[in-house]
Amino acid sequence: MMLRLIPLLAVASLVATPIAAQDKKETSTVEKKVDDEVKLPPLPADKTVRQSAMIGGRRIAYDATVGKISVRDDKGKEIGQVVYTSYVAAGSGKGGAAPNRPVTFAFNGGPGASSVFLNLGAVGPKRVQFGAQGNAPSDAPITTDNPNSWLDFTDLVFIDPVGTGFSRSLVDEEKTKKAFYANDPDIKYLSKVIYDWLVTAGRLRSPKYVMGESYGGYRAPRIAYELQSQIGVGVNGIVMVSPYLDPASGDGATALSPLPWMIALPSMAAAHLEQQKLLTPAAMADVEAYTRGAFATDLLRGRTDPQAVSRLVANVSRLTGLDPGLVQKLGGRVDSATFLREIHRADGTIGSIYDSNVTAFDPFPWSAARQSSDPILDALIAPTTSAVVDFMTREVGWKTDARYHALSYEVNAAWDRGKPDDTPVTDLRKAIANDPRMAVMIVHGWDDLSCPFFASRLIVDQLPSFGAVERVKLTVYPGGHMFYSREDSGAAFKRDARTIYGGGALPAN
């Protein structure tokens, strides 16, 4: 998920209200600074419990582990601790792992998001409902077996970067930012964490996959290339979920480019079609053809061609369902924030940037500017945080009184994004070119305006073929940024993903 603080889930075009600073006297994790070190109570030792879940129509036993991996600087000094949650099917663990049993490393985004959303929402053996219309913060944080879990064909390791979940830095603020809160250092230390887990677990022979959602989709191809080219670990496949692949093409990237308007329009049209129960791949093919054709051409013609502006206004109004008068004032250029507010204004609600058809009441409907946080973000923090902390501390028995950060706005605000560029796409090209067997899957939800699917469509269409028609497979499902929260979309995602995992399925009972 990407924080647009609105992306914690892509990176911010809408601004959510920052989380209040925690009272430093609240927990036993009070920081005591000595030189550049931060003294914190020790985290518990790694803990494993045997559990089971009904997945794919059969009961699967697995070992659930909560553990930590040290991050060290060039001199070997421990500067951070990364906490992970792993699920290893019975019989595939250390000493007994079949060489063909895959292991998948999963990251969410933000920057500043823990991995709880992919864990308890998408592919882990247990799930808690969130991200759909009607979900509320007060929903009971009780997990149930996840029929769409991938544990029947891959072991799973969910990694919380430093500053998220229970993972933490052990150095001062300045050194923390330099070591952890920037694009390049983030890739390097997380890649090393994967390597350390593989060595400790005895899984270097296993097929390896990297999965990332949102900013995690920025991480995934870069981590794969870092593992492949620097650490010496081959990656068999990359799965990018609602990825944030090209920061340079985002909102307001350049005054000359039509790309920001082109990228958002199809997702707005998809939301409108879904409201009318007319959303189909065929209908969206027509929208995409218009967007990369006449829409782009008329945008570039500009206001000096009144007929082009008239065409824009008529077509954009029809596709989005917005009032033609409003679209006329905008010159046919509708930004995401305006769409999310205006499309639901009649019923006093506002849409989520992660799924524009998931709404909440607008607390300030008469304000000229939006003053509310995102409906999905506000609704998911409580159930996901409570559910994952209950699982780790009560079910697994990994006891700590530290605070769990599902989404850290502090990390997001401190992040050094550098110069926006297409580094993840560049590294993806290099990784694919180096390994003809590497499988790549990009998946999106139609209604997502935080990381719109059409950006990935345009990126994939510009990639070389690499000797095969579909080396990079792009699939779009009903739903938004977390489309997997819809049962049918989660099931379809699992069916499609299974095709890139070879030979790792558990034997039939």
PDB file of C-alpha atoms in Angstrom, residues 205-386:
ATOM      1  CA  ARG A 205      18.177 -23.582  -3.156  1.00  0.00           C
ATOM      2  CA  SER A 206      14.504 -22.612  -3.215  1.00  0.00           C
ATOM      3  CA  PRO A 207      12.888 -20.668  -6.086  1.00  0.00           C
ATOM      4  CA  LYS A 208      12.665 -17.057  -4.903  1.00  0.00           C
ATOM      5  CA  TYR A 209       9.982 -14.453  -5.632  1.00  0.00           C
ATOM      6  CA  VAL A 210       9.696 -10.796  -4.645  1.00  0.00           C
ATOM      7  CA  MET A 211       6.264  -9.239  -4.191  1.00  0.00           C
ATOM      8  CA  GLY A 212       5.595  -5.561  -3.597  1.00  0.00           C
ATOM      9  CA  GLU A 213       2.482  -3.423  -3.329  1.00  0.00           C
ATOM     10  CA  SER A 214       2.382   0.288  -4.249  1.00  0.00           C
ATOM     11  CA  TYR A 215       5.754   1.743  -3.195  1.00  0.00           C
ATOM     12  CA  GLY A 216       6.570  -1.909  -2.593  1.00  0.00           C
ATOM     13  CA  GLY A 217       6.103  -2.165  -6.370  1.00  0.00           C
ATOM     14  CA  TYR A 218       8.860   0.430  -6.688  1.00  0.00           C
ATOM     15  CA  ARG A 219      10.967  -1.749  -4.395  1.00  0.00           C
ATOM     16  CA  ALA A 220      10.316  -5.143  -6.010  1.00  0.00           C
ATOM     17  CA  PRO A 221      12.183  -4.814  -9.344  1.00  0.00           C
ATOM     18  CA  ARG A 222      15.003  -2.886  -7.714  1.00  0.00           C
ATOM     19  CA  ILE A 223      15.417  -5.494  -4.959  1.00  0.00           C
ATOM     20  CA  ALA A 224      15.335  -8.266  -7.570  1.00  0.00           C
ATOM     21  CA  TYR A 225      18.114  -6.607  -9.542  1.00  0.00           C
ATOM     22  CA  GLU A 226      20.140  -5.868  -6.395  1.00  0.00           C
ATOM     23  CA  LEU A 227      19.884  -9.516  -5.328  1.00  0.00           C
ATOM     24  CA  GLN A 228      20.719 -10.724  -8.797  1.00  0.00           C
ATOM     25  CA  SER A 229      23.607  -8.398  -9.621  1.00  0.00           C
ATOM     26  CA  GLN A 230      25.153  -7.444  -6.269  1.00  0.00           C
ATOM     27  CA  ILE A 231      24.331 -10.034  -3.607  1.00  0.00           C
ATOM     28  CA  GLY A 232      24.378 -13.098  -5.827  1.00  0.00           C
ATOM     29  CA  VAL A 233      20.864 -14.458  -5.394  1.00  0.00           C
ATOM     30  CA  GLY A 234      18.770 -15.206  -8.462  1.00  0.00           C
ATOM     31  CA  VAL A 235      15.091 -14.257  -8.417  1.00  0.00           C
ATOM     32  CA  ASN A 236      12.611 -16.457 -10.276  1.00  0.00           C
ATOM     33  CA  GLY A 237       9.746 -14.003 -10.380  1.00  0.00           C
ATOM     34  CA  ILE A 238       8.509 -10.528  -9.485  1.00  0.00           C
ATOM     35  CA  VAL A 239       4.921  -9.673  -8.575  1.00  0.00           C
ATOM     36  CA  MET A 240       4.031  -5.970  -8.508  1.00  0.00           C
ATOM     37  CA  VAL A 241       0.661  -5.139  -6.942  1.00  0.00           C
ATOM     38  CA  SER A 242      -0.736  -1.680  -7.795  1.00  0.00           C
ATOM     39  CA  PRO A 243       2.878  -0.567  -8.296  1.00  0.00           C
ATOM     40  CA  TYR A 244       4.292   2.935  -8.145  1.00  0.00           C
ATOM     41  CA  LEU A 245       6.747   2.472 -11.002  1.00  0.00           C
ATOM     42  CA  ASP A 246       7.493   5.877 -12.496  1.00  0.00           C
ATOM     43  CA  PRO A 247       7.524   8.868 -10.100  1.00  0.00           C
ATOM     44  CA  ALA A 248       8.434  11.155 -12.987  1.00  0.00           C
ATOM     45  CA  SER A 249       5.046  10.628 -14.678  1.00  0.00           C
ATOM     46  CA  GLY A 250       2.881  11.521 -11.679  1.00  0.00           C
ATOM     47  CA  ASP A 251       0.577  14.424 -10.936  1.00  0.00           C
ATOM     48  CA  GLY A 252       1.976  17.715 -12.197  1.00  0.00           C
ATOM     49  CA  ALA A 253       5.224  16.086 -13.316  1.00  0.00           C
ATOM     50  CA  THR A 254       5.680  18.620 -16.111  1.00  0.00           C
ATOM     51  CA  ALA A 255       3.634  21.450 -17.562  1.00  0.00           C
ATOM     52  CA  LEU A 256       4.220  20.098 -21.076  1.00  0.00           C
ATOM     53  CA  SER A 257       3.279  16.451 -20.666  1.00  0.00           C
ATOM     54  CA  PRO A 258      -0.256  15.089 -21.115  1.00  0.00           C
ATOM     55  CA  LEU A 259       0.712  11.971 -19.135  1.00  0.00           C
ATOM     56  CA  PRO A 260      -0.721  12.945 -15.707  1.00  0.00           C
ATOM     57  CA  TRP A 261      -4.142  13.543 -17.275  1.00  0.00           C
ATOM     58  CA  MET A 262      -3.917  10.433 -19.445  1.00  0.00           C
ATOM     59  CA  ILE A 263      -2.918   8.168 -16.550  1.00  0.00           C
ATOM     60  CA  ALA A 264      -5.847   9.130 -14.319  1.00  0.00           C
ATOM     61  CA  LEU A 265      -8.715   9.285 -16.842  1.00  0.00           C
ATOM     62  CA  PRO A 266      -9.217   5.516 -17.442  1.00  0.00           C
ATOM     63  CA  SER A 267      -9.512   4.810 -13.704  1.00  0.00           C
ATOM     64  CA  MET A 268     -12.106   7.574 -13.361  1.00  0.00           C
ATOM     65  CA  ALA A 269     -13.993   6.089 -16.313  1.00  0.00           C
ATOM     66  CA  ALA A 270     -13.785   2.604 -14.772  1.00  0.00           C
ATOM     67  CA  ALA A 271     -15.311   3.880 -11.534  1.00  0.00           C
ATOM     68  CA  HIS A 272     -18.185   5.501 -13.443  1.00  0.00           C
ATOM     69  CA  LEU A 273     -18.782   2.357 -15.501  1.00  0.00           C
ATOM     70  CA  GLU A 274     -18.805   0.257 -12.336  1.00  0.00           C
ATOM     71  CA  GLN A 275     -21.425   2.515 -10.776  1.00  0.00           C
ATOM     72  CA  GLN A 276     -23.574   1.859 -13.856  1.00  0.00           C
ATOM     73  CA  LYS A 277     -22.783  -1.884 -13.739  1.00  0.00           C
ATOM     74  CA  LEU A 278     -21.226  -1.576 -17.204  1.00  0.00           C
ATOM     75  CA  LEU A 279     -17.568  -2.240 -16.339  1.00  0.00           C
ATOM     76  CA  THR A 280     -16.079  -4.822 -18.709  1.00  0.00           C
ATOM     77  CA  PRO A 281     -12.647  -5.319 -20.297  1.00  0.00           C
ATOM     78  CA  ALA A 282     -14.212  -4.494 -23.691  1.00  0.00           C
ATOM     79  CA  ALA A 283     -15.612  -1.193 -22.414  1.00  0.00           C
ATOM     80  CA  MET A 284     -12.250  -0.311 -20.888  1.00  0.00           C
ATOM     81  CA  ALA A 285     -10.437  -1.160 -24.125  1.00  0.00           C
ATOM     82  CA  ASP A 286     -12.464   1.597 -25.803  1.00  0.00           C
ATOM     83  CA  VAL A 287     -11.583   4.027 -22.978  1.00  0.00           C
ATOM     84  CA  GLU A 288      -7.878   3.210 -23.285  1.00  0.00           C
ATOM     85  CA  ALA A 289      -7.936   3.624 -27.066  1.00  0.00           C
ATOM     86  CA  TYR A 290      -9.540   7.062 -26.722  1.00  0.00           C
ATOM     87  CA  THR A 291      -7.097   8.090 -23.974  1.00  0.00           C
ATOM     88  CA  ARG A 292      -3.943   7.284 -25.923  1.00  0.00           C
ATOM     89  CA  GLY A 293      -5.450   8.603 -29.156  1.00  0.00           C
ATOM     90  CA  ALA A 294      -7.873  11.498 -29.536  1.00  0.00           C
ATOM     91  CA  PHE A 295      -7.712  12.561 -25.874  1.00  0.00           C
ATOM     92  CA  ALA A 296      -3.915  12.991 -25.937  1.00  0.00           C
ATOM     93  CA  THR A 297      -4.054  14.748 -29.299  1.00  0.00           C
ATOM     94  CA  ASP A 298      -6.721  17.211 -28.177  1.00  0.00           C
ATOM     95  CA  LEU A 299      -4.827  17.898 -24.946  1.00  0.00           C
ATOM     96  CA  LEU A 300      -1.738  18.843 -26.917  1.00  0.00           C
ATOM     97  CA  ARG A 301      -3.754  21.092 -29.227  1.00  0.00           C
ATOM     98  CA  GLY A 302      -4.556  23.237 -26.204  1.00  0.00           C
ATOM     99  CA  ARG A 303      -6.860  26.185 -25.777  1.00  0.00           C
ATOM    100  CA  THR A 304      -5.949  27.696 -29.142  1.00  0.00           C
ATOM    101  CA  ASP A 305      -8.206  25.056 -30.739  1.00  0.00           C
ATOM    102  CA  PRO A 306     -11.736  25.633 -29.340  1.00  0.00           C
ATOM    103  CA  GLN A 307     -13.072  22.561 -31.123  1.00  0.00           C
ATOM    104  CA  ALA A 308     -10.458  20.390 -29.417  1.00  0.00           C
ATOM    105  CA  VAL A 309     -11.490  21.807 -26.020  1.00  0.00           C
ATOM    106  CA  SER A 310     -15.163  21.150 -26.802  1.00  0.00           C
ATOM    107  CA  ARG A 311     -14.386  17.554 -27.703  1.00  0.00           C
ATOM    108  CA  LEU A 312     -12.420  17.117 -24.483  1.00  0.00           C
ATOM    109  CA  VAL A 313     -15.233  18.507 -22.349  1.00  0.00           C
ATOM    110  CA  ALA A 314     -17.899  16.349 -23.993  1.00  0.00           C
ATOM    111  CA  ASN A 315     -15.906  13.115 -23.848  1.00  0.00           C
ATOM    112  CA  VAL A 316     -14.486  13.581 -20.339  1.00  0.00           C
ATOM    113  CA  SER A 317     -17.926  14.475 -18.971  1.00  0.00           C
ATOM    114  CA  ARG A 318     -19.401  11.349 -20.544  1.00  0.00           C
ATOM    115  CA  LEU A 319     -16.611   9.060 -19.322  1.00  0.00           C
ATOM    116  CA  THR A 320     -16.414  10.369 -15.749  1.00  0.00           C
ATOM    117  CA  GLY A 321     -20.041  11.267 -15.075  1.00  0.00           C
ATOM    118  CA  LEU A 322     -19.018  14.751 -13.924  1.00  0.00           C
ATOM    119  CA  ASP A 323     -21.063  17.870 -14.662  1.00  0.00           C
ATOM    120  CA  PRO A 324     -20.099  19.318 -18.088  1.00  0.00           C
ATOM    121  CA  GLY A 325     -20.008  22.824 -16.607  1.00  0.00           C
ATOM    122  CA  LEU A 326     -17.360  21.750 -14.117  1.00  0.00           C
ATOM    123  CA  VAL A 327     -15.345  19.911 -16.764  1.00  0.00           C
ATOM    124  CA  GLN A 328     -15.548  23.013 -18.974  1.00  0.00           C
ATOM    125  CA  LYS A 329     -14.050  25.125 -16.166  1.00  0.00           C
ATOM    126  CA  LEU A 330     -11.235  22.575 -15.876  1.00  0.00           C
ATOM    127  CA  GLY A 331     -10.552  22.590 -19.602  1.00  0.00           C
ATOM    128  CA  GLY A 332     -11.203  18.859 -19.799  1.00  0.00           C
ATOM    129  CA  ARG A 333      -8.369  18.211 -17.340  1.00  0.00           C
ATOM    130  CA  VAL A 334      -9.822  16.543 -14.236  1.00  0.00           C
ATOM    131  CA  ASP A 335      -7.488  15.962 -11.300  1.00  0.00           C
ATOM    132  CA  SER A 336      -8.027  13.065  -8.895  1.00  0.00           C
ATOM    133  CA  ALA A 337      -8.903  15.210  -5.879  1.00  0.00           C
ATOM    134  CA  THR A 338     -11.666  17.025  -7.762  1.00  0.00           C
ATOM    135  CA  PHE A 339     -13.072  13.795  -9.142  1.00  0.00           C
ATOM    136  CA  LEU A 340     -13.188  12.077  -5.744  1.00  0.00           C
ATOM    137  CA  ARG A 341     -15.094  14.969  -4.203  1.00  0.00           C
ATOM    138  CA  GLU A 342     -17.412  15.951  -7.032  1.00  0.00           C
ATOM    139  CA  ILE A 343     -18.529  12.514  -8.227  1.00  0.00           C
ATOM    140  CA  HIS A 344     -20.136  11.826  -4.836  1.00  0.00           C
ATOM    141  CA  ARG A 345     -21.093  15.379  -3.814  1.00  0.00           C
ATOM    142  CA  ALA A 346     -24.840  14.807  -4.258  1.00  0.00           C
ATOM    143  CA  ASP A 347     -24.941  12.282  -1.402  1.00  0.00           C
ATOM    144  CA  GLY A 348     -22.528  14.184   0.859  1.00  0.00           C
ATOM    145  CA  THR A 349     -19.733  11.624   0.651  1.00  0.00           C
ATOM    146  CA  ILE A 350     -16.186  11.587  -0.655  1.00  0.00           C
ATOM    147  CA  GLY A 351     -14.346   8.785  -2.466  1.00  0.00           C
ATOM    148  CA  SER A 352     -11.073   7.094  -1.581  1.00  0.00           C
ATOM    149  CA  ILE A 353      -8.059   7.614  -3.786  1.00  0.00           C
ATOM    150  CA  TYR A 354      -7.402   3.889  -3.424  1.00  0.00           C
ATOM    151  CA  ASP A 355     -10.860   2.908  -4.680  1.00  0.00           C
ATOM    152  CA  SER A 356     -13.028   5.819  -5.737  1.00  0.00           C
ATOM    153  CA  ASN A 357     -16.226   3.812  -5.190  1.00  0.00           C
ATOM    154  CA  VAL A 358     -15.411   3.311  -1.505  1.00  0.00           C
ATOM    155  CA  THR A 359     -16.807   6.379   0.227  1.00  0.00           C
ATOM    156  CA  ALA A 360     -17.254   8.018   3.608  1.00  0.00           C
ATOM    157  CA  PHE A 361     -19.283  11.015   4.701  1.00  0.00           C
ATOM    158  CA  ASP A 362     -17.528  14.316   4.006  1.00  0.00           C
ATOM    159  CA  PRO A 363     -17.240  15.984   7.447  1.00  0.00           C
ATOM    160  CA  PHE A 364     -16.829  19.419   5.807  1.00  0.00           C
ATOM    161  CA  PRO A 365     -18.991  19.296   2.661  1.00  0.00           C
ATOM    162  CA  TRP A 366     -19.250  23.085   2.297  1.00  0.00           C
ATOM    163  CA  SER A 367     -15.535  23.752   2.525  1.00  0.00           C
ATOM    164  CA  ALA A 368     -13.865  24.960  -0.663  1.00  0.00           C
ATOM    165  CA  ALA A 369     -11.011  22.502  -0.096  1.00  0.00           C
ATOM    166  CA  ARG A 370     -11.101  18.951   1.167  1.00  0.00           C
ATOM    167  CA  GLN A 371     -10.438  18.708   4.901  1.00  0.00           C
ATOM    168  CA  SER A 372     -10.890  14.980   5.478  1.00  0.00           C
ATOM    169  CA  SER A 373      -8.537  12.017   5.426  1.00  0.00           C
ATOM    170  CA  ASP A 374      -8.970   9.100   3.066  1.00  0.00           C
ATOM    171  CA  PRO A 375     -11.968   6.799   3.697  1.00  0.00           C
ATOM    172  CA  ILE A 376     -10.000   3.577   3.232  1.00  0.00           C
ATOM    173  CA  LEU A 377      -6.956   4.675   5.237  1.00  0.00           C
ATOM    174  CA  ASP A 378      -9.080   5.861   8.124  1.00  0.00           C
ATOM    175  CA  ALA A 379     -11.092   2.631   8.180  1.00  0.00           C
ATOM    176  CA  LEU A 380      -8.265   0.092   7.910  1.00  0.00           C
ATOM    177  CA  ILE A 381      -5.765   1.201  10.568  1.00  0.00           C
ATOM    178  CA  ALA A 382      -7.718  -0.056  13.578  1.00  0.00           C
ATOM    179  CA  PRO A 383      -8.753  -3.558  12.410  1.00  0.00           C
ATOM    180  CA  THR A 384      -5.431  -4.389  10.737  1.00  0.00           C
ATOM    181  CA  THR A 385      -3.275  -3.116  13.606  1.00  0.00           C
ATOM    182  CA  SER A 386      -5.351  -4.852  16.276  1.00  0.00           C
TER     183      SER A 386
END
